[in-house]
PDB file of C-alpha atoms in Angstrom:
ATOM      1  CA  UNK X   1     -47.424  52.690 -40.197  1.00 89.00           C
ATOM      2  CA  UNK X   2     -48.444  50.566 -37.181  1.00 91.00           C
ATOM      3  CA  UNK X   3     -44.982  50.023 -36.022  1.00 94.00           C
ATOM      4  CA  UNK X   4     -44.253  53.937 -36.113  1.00 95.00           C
ATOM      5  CA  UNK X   5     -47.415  54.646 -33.821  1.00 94.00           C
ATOM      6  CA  UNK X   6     -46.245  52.068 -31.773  1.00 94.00           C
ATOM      7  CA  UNK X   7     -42.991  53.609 -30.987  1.00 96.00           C
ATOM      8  CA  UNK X   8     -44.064  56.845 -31.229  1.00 96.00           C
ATOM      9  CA  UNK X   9     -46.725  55.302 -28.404  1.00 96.00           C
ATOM     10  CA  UNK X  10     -43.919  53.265 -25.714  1.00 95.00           C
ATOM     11  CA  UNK X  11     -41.546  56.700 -26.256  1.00 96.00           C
ATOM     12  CA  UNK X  12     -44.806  58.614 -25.290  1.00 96.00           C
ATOM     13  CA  UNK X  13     -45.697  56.266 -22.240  1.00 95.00           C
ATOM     14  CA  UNK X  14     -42.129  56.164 -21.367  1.00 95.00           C
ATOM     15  CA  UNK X  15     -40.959  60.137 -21.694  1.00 96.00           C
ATOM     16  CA  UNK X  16     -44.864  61.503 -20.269  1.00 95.00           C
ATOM     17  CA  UNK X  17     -45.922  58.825 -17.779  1.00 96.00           C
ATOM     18  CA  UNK X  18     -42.272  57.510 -16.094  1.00 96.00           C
ATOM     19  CA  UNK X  19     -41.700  61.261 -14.859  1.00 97.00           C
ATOM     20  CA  UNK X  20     -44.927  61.473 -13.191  1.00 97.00           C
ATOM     21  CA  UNK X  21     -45.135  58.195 -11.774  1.00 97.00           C
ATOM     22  CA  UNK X  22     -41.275  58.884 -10.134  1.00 97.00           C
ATOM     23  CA  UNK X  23     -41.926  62.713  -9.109  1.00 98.00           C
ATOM     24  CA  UNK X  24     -45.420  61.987  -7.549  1.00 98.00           C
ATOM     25  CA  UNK X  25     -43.961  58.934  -5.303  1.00 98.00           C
ATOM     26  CA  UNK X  26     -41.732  61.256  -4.240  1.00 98.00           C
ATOM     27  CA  UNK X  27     -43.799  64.191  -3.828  1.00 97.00           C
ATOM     28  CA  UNK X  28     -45.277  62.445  -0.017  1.00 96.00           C
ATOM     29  CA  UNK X  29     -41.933  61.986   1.182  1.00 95.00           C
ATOM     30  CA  UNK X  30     -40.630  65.572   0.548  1.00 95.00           C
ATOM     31  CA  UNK X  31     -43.970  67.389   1.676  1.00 94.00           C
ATOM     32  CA  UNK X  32     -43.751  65.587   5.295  1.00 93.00           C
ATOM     33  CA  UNK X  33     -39.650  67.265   5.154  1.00 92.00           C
ATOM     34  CA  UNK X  34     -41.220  70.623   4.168  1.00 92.00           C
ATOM     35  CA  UNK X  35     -43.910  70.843   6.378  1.00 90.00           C
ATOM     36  CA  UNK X  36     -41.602  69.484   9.533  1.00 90.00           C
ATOM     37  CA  UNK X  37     -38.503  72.079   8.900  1.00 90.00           C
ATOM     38  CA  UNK X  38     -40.809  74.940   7.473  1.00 87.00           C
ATOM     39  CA  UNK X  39     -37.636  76.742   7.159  1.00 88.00           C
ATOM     40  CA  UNK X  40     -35.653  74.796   4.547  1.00 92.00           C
ATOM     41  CA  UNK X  41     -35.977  76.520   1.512  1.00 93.00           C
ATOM     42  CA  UNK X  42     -34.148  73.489  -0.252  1.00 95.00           C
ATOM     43  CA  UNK X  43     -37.183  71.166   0.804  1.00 94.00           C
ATOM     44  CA  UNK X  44     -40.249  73.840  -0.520  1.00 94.00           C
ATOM     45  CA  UNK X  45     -37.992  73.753  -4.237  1.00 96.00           C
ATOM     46  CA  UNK X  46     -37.604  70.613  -4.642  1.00 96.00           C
ATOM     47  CA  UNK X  47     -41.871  69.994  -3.884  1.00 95.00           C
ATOM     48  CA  UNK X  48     -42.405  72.794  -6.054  1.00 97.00           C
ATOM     49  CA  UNK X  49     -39.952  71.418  -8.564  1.00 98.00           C
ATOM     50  CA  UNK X  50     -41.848  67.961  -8.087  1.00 98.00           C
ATOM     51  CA  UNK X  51     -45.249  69.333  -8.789  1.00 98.00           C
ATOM     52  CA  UNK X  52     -44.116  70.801 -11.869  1.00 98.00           C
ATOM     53  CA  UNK X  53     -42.990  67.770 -13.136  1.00 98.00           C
ATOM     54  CA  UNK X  54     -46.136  65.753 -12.577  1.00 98.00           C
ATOM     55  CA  UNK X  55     -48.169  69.137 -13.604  1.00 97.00           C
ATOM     56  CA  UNK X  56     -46.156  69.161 -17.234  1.00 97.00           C
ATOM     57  CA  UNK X  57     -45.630  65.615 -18.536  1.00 97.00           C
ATOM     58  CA  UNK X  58     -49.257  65.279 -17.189  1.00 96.00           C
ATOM     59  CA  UNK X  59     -50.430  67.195 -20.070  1.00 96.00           C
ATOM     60  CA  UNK X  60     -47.961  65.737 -22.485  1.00 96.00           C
ATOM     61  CA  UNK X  61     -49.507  62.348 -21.586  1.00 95.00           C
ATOM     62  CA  UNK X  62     -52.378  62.311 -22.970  1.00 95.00           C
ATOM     63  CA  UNK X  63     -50.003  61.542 -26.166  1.00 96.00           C
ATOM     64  CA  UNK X  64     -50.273  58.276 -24.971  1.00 96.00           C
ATOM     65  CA  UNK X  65     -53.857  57.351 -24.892  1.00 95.00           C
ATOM     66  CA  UNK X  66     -54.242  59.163 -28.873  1.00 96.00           C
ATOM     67  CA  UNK X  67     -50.936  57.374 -29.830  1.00 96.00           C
ATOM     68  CA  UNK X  68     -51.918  53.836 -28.261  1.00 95.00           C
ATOM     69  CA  UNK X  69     -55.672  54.559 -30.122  1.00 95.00           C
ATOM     70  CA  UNK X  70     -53.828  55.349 -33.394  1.00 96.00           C
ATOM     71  CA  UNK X  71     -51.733  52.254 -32.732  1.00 95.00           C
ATOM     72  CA  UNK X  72     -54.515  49.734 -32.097  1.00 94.00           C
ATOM     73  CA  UNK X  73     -56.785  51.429 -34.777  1.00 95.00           C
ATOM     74  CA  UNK X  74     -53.654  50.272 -37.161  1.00 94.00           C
ATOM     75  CA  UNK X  75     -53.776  46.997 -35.906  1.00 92.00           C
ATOM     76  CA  UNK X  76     -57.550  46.416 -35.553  1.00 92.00           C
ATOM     77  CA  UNK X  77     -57.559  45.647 -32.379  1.00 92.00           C
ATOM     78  CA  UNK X  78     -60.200  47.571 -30.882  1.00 93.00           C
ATOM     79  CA  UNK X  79     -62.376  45.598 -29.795  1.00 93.00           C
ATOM     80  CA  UNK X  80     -59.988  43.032 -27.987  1.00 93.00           C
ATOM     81  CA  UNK X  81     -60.862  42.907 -24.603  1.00 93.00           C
ATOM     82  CA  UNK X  82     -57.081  43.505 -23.244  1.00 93.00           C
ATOM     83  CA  UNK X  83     -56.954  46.380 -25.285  1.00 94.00           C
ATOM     84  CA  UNK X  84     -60.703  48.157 -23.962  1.00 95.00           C
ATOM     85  CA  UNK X  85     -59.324  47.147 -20.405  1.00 96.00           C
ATOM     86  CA  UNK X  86     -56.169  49.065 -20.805  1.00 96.00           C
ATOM     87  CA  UNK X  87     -58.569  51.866 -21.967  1.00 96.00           C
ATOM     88  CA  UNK X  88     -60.626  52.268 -19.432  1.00 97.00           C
ATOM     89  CA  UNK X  89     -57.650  51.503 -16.868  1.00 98.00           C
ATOM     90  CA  UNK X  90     -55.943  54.678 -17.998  1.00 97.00           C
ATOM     91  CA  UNK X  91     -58.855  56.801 -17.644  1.00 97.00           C
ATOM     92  CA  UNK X  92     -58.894  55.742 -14.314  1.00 98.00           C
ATOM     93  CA  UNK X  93     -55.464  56.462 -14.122  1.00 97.00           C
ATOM     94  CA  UNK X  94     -55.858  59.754 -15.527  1.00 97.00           C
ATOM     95  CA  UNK X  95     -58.919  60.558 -13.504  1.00 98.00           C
ATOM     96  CA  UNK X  96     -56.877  59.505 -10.079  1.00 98.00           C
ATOM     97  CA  UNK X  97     -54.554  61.740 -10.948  1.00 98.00           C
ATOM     98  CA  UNK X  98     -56.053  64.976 -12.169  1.00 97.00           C
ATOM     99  CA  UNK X  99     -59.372  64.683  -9.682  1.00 98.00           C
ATOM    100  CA  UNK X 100     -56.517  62.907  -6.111  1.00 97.00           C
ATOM    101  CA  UNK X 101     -52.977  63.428  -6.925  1.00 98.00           C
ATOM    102  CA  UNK X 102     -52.516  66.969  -8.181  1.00 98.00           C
ATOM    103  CA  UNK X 103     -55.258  69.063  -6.240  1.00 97.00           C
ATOM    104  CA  UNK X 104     -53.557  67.244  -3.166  1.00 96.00           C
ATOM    105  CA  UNK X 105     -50.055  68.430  -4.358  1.00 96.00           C
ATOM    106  CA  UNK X 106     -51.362  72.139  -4.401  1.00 96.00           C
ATOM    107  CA  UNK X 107     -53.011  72.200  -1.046  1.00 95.00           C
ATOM    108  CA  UNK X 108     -49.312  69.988   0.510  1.00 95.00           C
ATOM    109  CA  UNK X 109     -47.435  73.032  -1.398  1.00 94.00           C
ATOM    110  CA  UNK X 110     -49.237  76.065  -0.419  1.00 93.00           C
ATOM    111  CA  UNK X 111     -49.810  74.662   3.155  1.00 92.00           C
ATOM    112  CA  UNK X 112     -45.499  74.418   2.670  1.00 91.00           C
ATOM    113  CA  UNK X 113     -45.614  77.967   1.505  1.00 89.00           C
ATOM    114  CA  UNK X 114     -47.656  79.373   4.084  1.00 89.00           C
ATOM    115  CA  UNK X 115     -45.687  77.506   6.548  1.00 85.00           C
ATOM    116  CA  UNK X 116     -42.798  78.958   5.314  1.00 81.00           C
ATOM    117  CA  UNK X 117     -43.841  82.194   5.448  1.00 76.00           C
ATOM    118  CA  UNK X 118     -45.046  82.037   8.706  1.00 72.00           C
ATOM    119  CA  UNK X 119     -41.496  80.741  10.341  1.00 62.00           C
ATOM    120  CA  UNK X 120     -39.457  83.691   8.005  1.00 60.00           C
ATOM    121  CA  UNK X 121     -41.907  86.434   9.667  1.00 60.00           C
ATOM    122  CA  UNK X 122     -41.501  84.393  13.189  1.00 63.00           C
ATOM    123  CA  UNK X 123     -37.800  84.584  12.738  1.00 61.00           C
ATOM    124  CA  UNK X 124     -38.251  89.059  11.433  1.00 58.00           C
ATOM    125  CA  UNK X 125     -40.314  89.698  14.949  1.00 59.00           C
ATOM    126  CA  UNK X 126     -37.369  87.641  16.876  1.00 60.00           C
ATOM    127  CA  UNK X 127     -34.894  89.425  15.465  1.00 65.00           C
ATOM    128  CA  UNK X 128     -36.644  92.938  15.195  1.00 64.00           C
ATOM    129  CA  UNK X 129     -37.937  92.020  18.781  1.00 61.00           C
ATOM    130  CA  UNK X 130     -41.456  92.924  17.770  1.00 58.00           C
ATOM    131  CA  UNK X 131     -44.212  90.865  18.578  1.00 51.00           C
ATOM    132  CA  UNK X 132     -47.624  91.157  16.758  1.00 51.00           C
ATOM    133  CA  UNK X 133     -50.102  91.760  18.805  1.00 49.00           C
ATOM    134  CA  UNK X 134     -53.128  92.133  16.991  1.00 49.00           C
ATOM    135  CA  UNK X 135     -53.157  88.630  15.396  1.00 47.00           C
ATOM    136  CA  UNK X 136     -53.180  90.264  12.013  1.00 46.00           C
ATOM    137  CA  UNK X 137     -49.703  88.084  11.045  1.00 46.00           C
ATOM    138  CA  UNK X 138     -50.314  85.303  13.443  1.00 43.00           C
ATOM    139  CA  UNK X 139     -50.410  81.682  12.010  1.00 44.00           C
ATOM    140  CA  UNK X 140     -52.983  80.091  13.883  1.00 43.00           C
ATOM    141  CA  UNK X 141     -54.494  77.032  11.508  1.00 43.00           C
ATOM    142  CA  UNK X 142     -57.228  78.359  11.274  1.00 42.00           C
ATOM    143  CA  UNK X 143     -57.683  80.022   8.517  1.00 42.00           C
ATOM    144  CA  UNK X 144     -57.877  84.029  10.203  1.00 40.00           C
ATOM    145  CA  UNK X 145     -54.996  86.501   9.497  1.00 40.00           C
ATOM    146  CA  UNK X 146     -53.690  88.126   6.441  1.00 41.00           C
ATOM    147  CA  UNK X 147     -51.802  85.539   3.949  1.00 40.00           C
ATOM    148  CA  UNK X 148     -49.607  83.865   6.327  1.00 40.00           C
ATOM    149  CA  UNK X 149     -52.112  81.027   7.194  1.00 44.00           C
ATOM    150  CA  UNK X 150     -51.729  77.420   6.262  1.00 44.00           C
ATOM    151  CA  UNK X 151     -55.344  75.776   5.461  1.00 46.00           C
ATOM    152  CA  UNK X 152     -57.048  74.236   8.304  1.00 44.00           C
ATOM    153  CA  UNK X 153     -56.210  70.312   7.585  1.00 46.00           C
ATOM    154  CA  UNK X 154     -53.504  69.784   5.920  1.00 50.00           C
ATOM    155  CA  UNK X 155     -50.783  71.621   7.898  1.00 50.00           C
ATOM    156  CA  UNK X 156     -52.385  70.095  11.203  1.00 45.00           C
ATOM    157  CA  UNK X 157     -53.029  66.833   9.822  1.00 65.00           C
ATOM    158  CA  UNK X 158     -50.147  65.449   8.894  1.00 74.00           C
ATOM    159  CA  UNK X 159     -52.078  62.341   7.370  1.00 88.00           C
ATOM    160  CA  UNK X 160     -52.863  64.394   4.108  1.00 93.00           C
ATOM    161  CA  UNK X 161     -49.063  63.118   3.143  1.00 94.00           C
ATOM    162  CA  UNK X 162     -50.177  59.428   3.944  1.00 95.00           C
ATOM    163  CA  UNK X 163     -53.636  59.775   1.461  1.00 96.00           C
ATOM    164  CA  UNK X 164     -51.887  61.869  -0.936  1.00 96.00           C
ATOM    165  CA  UNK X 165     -49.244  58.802  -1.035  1.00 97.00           C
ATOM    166  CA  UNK X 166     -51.815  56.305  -1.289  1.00 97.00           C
ATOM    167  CA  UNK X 167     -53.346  58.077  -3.937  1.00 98.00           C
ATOM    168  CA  UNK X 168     -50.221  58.433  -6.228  1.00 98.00           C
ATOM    169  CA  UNK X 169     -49.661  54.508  -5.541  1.00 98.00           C
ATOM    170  CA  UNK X 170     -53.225  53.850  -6.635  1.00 98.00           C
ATOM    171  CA  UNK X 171     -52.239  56.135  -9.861  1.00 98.00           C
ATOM    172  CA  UNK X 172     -48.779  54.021 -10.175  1.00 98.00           C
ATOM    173  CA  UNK X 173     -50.607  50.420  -9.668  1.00 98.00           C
ATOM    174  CA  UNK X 174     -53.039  51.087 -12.194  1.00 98.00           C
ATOM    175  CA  UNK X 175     -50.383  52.091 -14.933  1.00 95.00           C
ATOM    176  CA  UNK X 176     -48.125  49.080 -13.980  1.00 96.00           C
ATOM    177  CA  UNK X 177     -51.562  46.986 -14.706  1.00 97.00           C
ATOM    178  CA  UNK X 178     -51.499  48.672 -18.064  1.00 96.00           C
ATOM    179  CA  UNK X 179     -48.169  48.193 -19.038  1.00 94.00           C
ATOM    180  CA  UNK X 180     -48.631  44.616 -18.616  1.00 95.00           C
ATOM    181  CA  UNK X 181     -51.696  44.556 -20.224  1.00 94.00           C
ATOM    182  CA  UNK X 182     -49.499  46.031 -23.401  1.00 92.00           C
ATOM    183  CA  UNK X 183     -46.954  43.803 -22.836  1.00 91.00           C
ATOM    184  CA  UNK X 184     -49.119  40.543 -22.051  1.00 92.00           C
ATOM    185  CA  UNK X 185     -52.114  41.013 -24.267  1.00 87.00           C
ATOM    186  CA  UNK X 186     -54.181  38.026 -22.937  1.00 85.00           C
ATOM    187  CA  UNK X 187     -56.708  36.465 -25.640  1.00 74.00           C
ATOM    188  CA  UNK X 188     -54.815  38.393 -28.345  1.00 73.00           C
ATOM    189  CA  UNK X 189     -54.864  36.983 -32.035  1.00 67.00           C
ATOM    190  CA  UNK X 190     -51.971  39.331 -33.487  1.00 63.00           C
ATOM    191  CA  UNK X 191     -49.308  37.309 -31.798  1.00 57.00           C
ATOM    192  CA  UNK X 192     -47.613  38.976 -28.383  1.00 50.00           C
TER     193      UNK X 192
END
């Protein structure tokens, strides 16, 4: 039984947690194309494609944590200390990435939305040769106007792609530590 948690556990770790890791390192990168050529639609589907992925196989991953529990409970290793650091290591991990990485994602992608939005009804008064004068469709940063806003600091600041990056390499550090941790298993008496 132990050996069938523990592939059912690396195909887990390797089908739920590889995806995220890749699409949120390359989330930062496509959010600072988005938000500097507002009007690529190619850019805004491939970050909304992006936050899907993470979004999804970050629910399917918490297969790994029960797996890897079922696995260790078969081998009676609980209370190893590699094994209670890789624990507590992937809550981190999982707590970086559903309290930093995702919220982050949603404000890059709506600000890439709004942004968006704001450029196609730009390019409708150009072409209609209408201006708005009331500021009721204006995009000013701020916050005011009807829908076609992008929030106040993440548009504007374009260092919310440099934290949300750091973030997601926090996120990808501390899983690399785990892996090795599973790999290594220092102090371990079932034989690595």
């Amino acid at each position: 039984m132990t050996k069938f948690f523990l592939v059912l556990h690396v195909l887990a770790a390797i089908v739920a947690v590889g995806p995220v890791t890749v699409a949120a390192s390359m989330f930062p990168p496509g959010a600072r194309r988005a938000l500097a050529d507002p009007g690529d639609q190619r850019a805004a589907e491939t970050l909304r494609l992006l936050h899907r992925i993470c979004r999804v196989y970050a629910g399917l991953g918490i297969a790994v944590p029960v797996l890897g529990f079922a696995t260790a409970m078969s081998m009676g290793v609980l209370s190893d200390a590699w094994l209670i650091a890789s624990m507590a290591l992937t809550g981190i991990a999982a707590a970086v990435l559903l309290a930093l990485v995702l919220p982050r994602q949603e404000e890059l992608l709506e600000a890439v939305e709004a942004a968006a939005g704001a450029d196609a009804a730009t390019e409708v008064a150009a072409t209609t040769g209408t201006a708005d004068t009331t500021g009721a469709g204006a995009t000013t940063g701020t916050g005011t106007g009807t829908g076609t806003t992008t929030s106040p600091g993440i548009a504007a600041n374009p260092r919310a792609t440099v934290r949300l990056a750091m973030f997601t390499g926090i996120f990808n550090l501390l899983w690399a530590t785990v892996t090795i941790l599973m790999i290594v298993r220092p102090g371990s008496t079932t034989g690595a």
